[in-house]
Amino acid sequence: MTLDLFEDALPPPWREEIAPGAVVLHGFVRDHGPELLAAVQSVVAQVPWRHMTTPGGYTMSVAMSWCGNGWTSDSRGYRYSARDSRSGKRWPPIPDILMALADEAALQAGFGHYVPDSCLMNRYDPGSKLSLHQDKDEHDFGSPIVSVSLGLPAVFQFGGLQRSDKTRRIPLAHGDVVVWGGPSRLCFHGIMPVKEGYHSLVGPHRINITLRKAL
């Protein structure tokens, strides 16, 4: 399965390098919002949105769902798993359209063909945010992260390898895709509080889809 994505369909400049190995593909999947949202909804029907608890006991403002290898946060820390610990069943597979998106986005960002095994979905309501953090719970740091924005706009913070490093603020709109790997794979990043608004497709929310190689 492929996505019909062409560079000449986007207004220049649409490819923005924000750090070595980190690229924003502006509007990359803007025309595929309905199909992508349908894929998200098919997963959420099986793994309903939930607010996870951090190891420190705080409830995350962002609601989560997932497919492929799932993600857990509790007093024991953060970790991935192939199965639901309660039912013993495997989490739902990553929809084909998301696998195709991840592969094409990685290629456009300068990485090779990409086969993720985990897809985390975040739903941001107005006021929701994601503090600066590193994606370091995966077993494979050699593969990039592919992050897709749907719905309300947001401000993406992208810093360095230390939390104290200066961060860059990048506005993200519906259909933008951020890919980072290589020397930027472990850079700190986050989302500033999402402002109130309404998107014709997603409503009063921002949905973020991140694809990665976890196990």
XYZ file of C-alpha atoms in Angstrom:
215
model
C 0.000 0.000 0.000
C 1.359 3.440 -0.850
C 0.367 7.031 -0.274
C 0.134 9.392 -3.221
C 2.557 12.009 -1.930
C 4.484 14.253 -4.301
C 6.865 17.069 -3.525
C 5.522 19.282 -6.322
C 2.032 19.179 -4.785
C 3.275 21.187 -1.819
C 4.215 24.873 -1.720
C 7.977 25.440 -1.265
C 9.708 25.286 1.089
C 7.960 22.202 2.458
C 10.974 20.288 3.781
C 12.566 22.017 6.771
C 15.657 20.695 8.531
C 15.496 21.674 12.196
C 18.637 19.808 13.351
C 21.066 17.244 11.913
C 18.879 14.197 11.256
C 15.628 16.015 12.123
C 13.235 17.199 9.411
C 9.737 18.693 9.269
C 7.746 17.655 6.193
C 5.157 20.425 6.092
C 1.783 19.341 4.745
C 3.100 15.886 3.874
C -0.173 14.086 4.630
C -2.560 17.052 4.539
C -4.700 15.449 1.829
C -4.894 12.096 3.611
C -6.506 13.266 6.850
C -9.775 11.304 6.508
C -7.986 7.997 5.841
C -5.530 8.565 8.684
C -8.266 9.547 11.122
C -10.208 6.413 10.154
C -7.116 4.340 10.943
C -6.817 6.031 14.345
C -10.489 5.409 15.094
C -10.149 1.736 14.165
C -7.394 1.363 16.764
C -9.182 3.403 19.440
C -12.215 1.140 19.038
C -9.997 -1.679 20.306
C -7.736 0.276 22.683
C -9.837 3.174 24.053
C -8.198 6.488 24.901
C -6.696 6.432 28.379
C -4.778 8.862 30.599
C -1.658 7.105 31.813
C -0.009 7.589 35.213
C 3.668 8.541 35.286
C 6.160 6.713 37.550
C 5.980 9.767 39.811
C 2.227 9.332 40.256
C 1.049 12.154 37.993
C -1.786 11.690 35.487
C -0.822 12.683 31.959
C -2.972 15.411 30.386
C -2.634 13.672 27.023
C -4.909 10.694 26.310
C -3.232 7.689 24.663
C -3.988 4.674 22.501
C -1.649 2.363 20.571
C -1.144 -0.519 18.194
C 1.745 -2.799 17.318
C 3.828 -2.973 20.462
C 1.954 -1.134 23.204
C 3.346 1.237 25.827
C 2.869 1.179 29.590
C 3.510 3.793 32.256
C 3.163 3.042 35.961
C 5.102 3.094 39.230
C 7.618 0.635 37.750
C 8.483 2.976 34.876
C 7.935 3.076 31.121
C 8.081 0.014 28.868
C 6.771 -1.601 25.685
C 4.944 -4.900 25.367
C 3.519 -6.969 22.530
C 0.498 -8.103 24.560
C -2.121 -6.715 26.886
C -1.022 -7.814 30.376
C -4.653 -8.219 31.468
C -6.026 -10.291 28.586
C -2.826 -11.825 27.236
C -3.919 -10.833 23.724
C -1.695 -9.033 21.274
C -2.371 -5.359 20.736
C -3.991 -4.595 17.353
C -1.647 -4.464 14.344
C -0.518 -1.156 12.873
C -2.890 -0.242 9.993
C -1.379 -0.541 6.512
C -1.808 3.147 5.745
C 0.300 4.090 8.790
C 3.023 1.609 7.835
C 3.137 3.120 4.339
C 3.210 6.643 5.739
C 6.121 5.852 8.039
C 8.159 4.326 5.222
C 7.597 7.216 2.788
C 8.209 9.894 5.414
C 11.476 8.247 6.480
C 12.613 8.101 2.855
C 11.735 11.765 2.265
C 13.648 12.720 5.413
C 16.795 10.996 4.164
C 16.567 7.686 5.987
C 16.197 4.290 4.339
C 13.105 2.118 4.120
C 11.459 1.937 7.508
C 9.354 -0.776 9.165
C 8.126 0.389 12.596
C 6.748 -2.089 15.134
C 4.977 0.347 17.467
C 2.506 3.180 16.934
C 1.544 5.469 19.801
C -1.398 7.848 19.417
C -1.880 10.922 21.582
C -5.056 13.005 21.801
C -4.512 16.567 22.976
C -7.472 18.530 24.298
C -7.104 22.307 24.746
C -4.564 22.892 27.519
C -2.928 19.473 27.105
C 0.836 19.408 26.722
C 3.784 17.045 26.698
C 6.791 18.076 28.744
C 10.305 17.876 27.351
C 11.434 14.246 27.231
C 13.589 11.773 25.325
C 12.244 8.728 23.501
C 14.641 6.315 25.152
C 12.508 3.314 26.150
C 12.936 1.675 22.750
C 15.505 -1.084 22.222
C 16.529 0.300 18.825
C 17.970 3.818 18.602
C 19.191 3.237 15.043
C 15.740 3.848 13.557
C 14.030 7.247 13.333
C 10.819 8.448 14.941
C 8.017 9.487 12.567
C 5.487 11.877 14.124
C 2.250 12.949 12.397
C 0.034 15.908 13.343
C -3.732 15.918 12.735
C -6.281 18.507 13.801
C -5.522 21.574 15.909
C -2.153 23.296 15.479
C 0.559 22.967 18.101
C 4.025 24.276 18.932
C 6.685 21.559 18.883
C 9.739 22.075 21.065
C 12.942 20.457 19.880
C 16.137 20.707 21.906
C 19.430 18.908 22.358
C 20.742 15.853 24.145
C 20.472 17.553 27.539
C 17.237 18.807 29.048
C 18.907 22.157 29.741
C 19.865 22.688 26.067
C 18.164 25.524 24.223
C 14.976 24.464 22.446
C 13.623 25.527 19.092
C 9.884 26.157 18.747
C 8.333 24.867 15.528
C 4.657 25.529 14.667
C 2.957 22.347 13.436
C -0.259 22.279 11.420
C -2.658 19.560 10.303
C -0.825 17.196 7.961
C 2.720 18.044 9.065
C 5.128 15.190 9.745
C 8.317 15.386 11.823
C 11.037 12.763 11.394
C 14.111 12.585 13.608
C 16.889 10.042 13.966
C 20.644 9.636 13.677
C 22.406 12.336 15.759
C 19.016 13.771 16.799
C 17.402 10.480 17.803
C 17.706 11.147 21.559
C 17.070 14.879 21.489
C 14.646 16.271 24.042
C 11.288 17.340 22.596
C 7.773 18.222 23.694
C 4.507 19.976 22.876
C 3.479 23.287 24.415
C -0.114 23.588 25.733
C -2.534 23.261 22.838
C -4.785 26.294 22.362
C -8.552 26.092 22.053
C -9.921 25.790 18.552
C -11.898 23.634 16.184
C -10.704 21.618 13.195
C -13.202 20.631 10.510
C -12.017 17.010 10.522
C -10.779 16.335 14.060
C -12.948 18.778 16.031
C -11.590 20.398 19.242
C -8.557 18.112 19.427
C -5.060 17.521 18.155
C -4.130 13.933 17.386
C -0.493 12.940 17.149
C 0.603 9.603 15.668
C 4.161 8.481 16.353
C 5.685 5.430 14.712
C 8.861 3.851 15.993
C 10.962 0.710 16.238
C 10.514 -0.317 19.862
C 11.519 -3.960 20.283
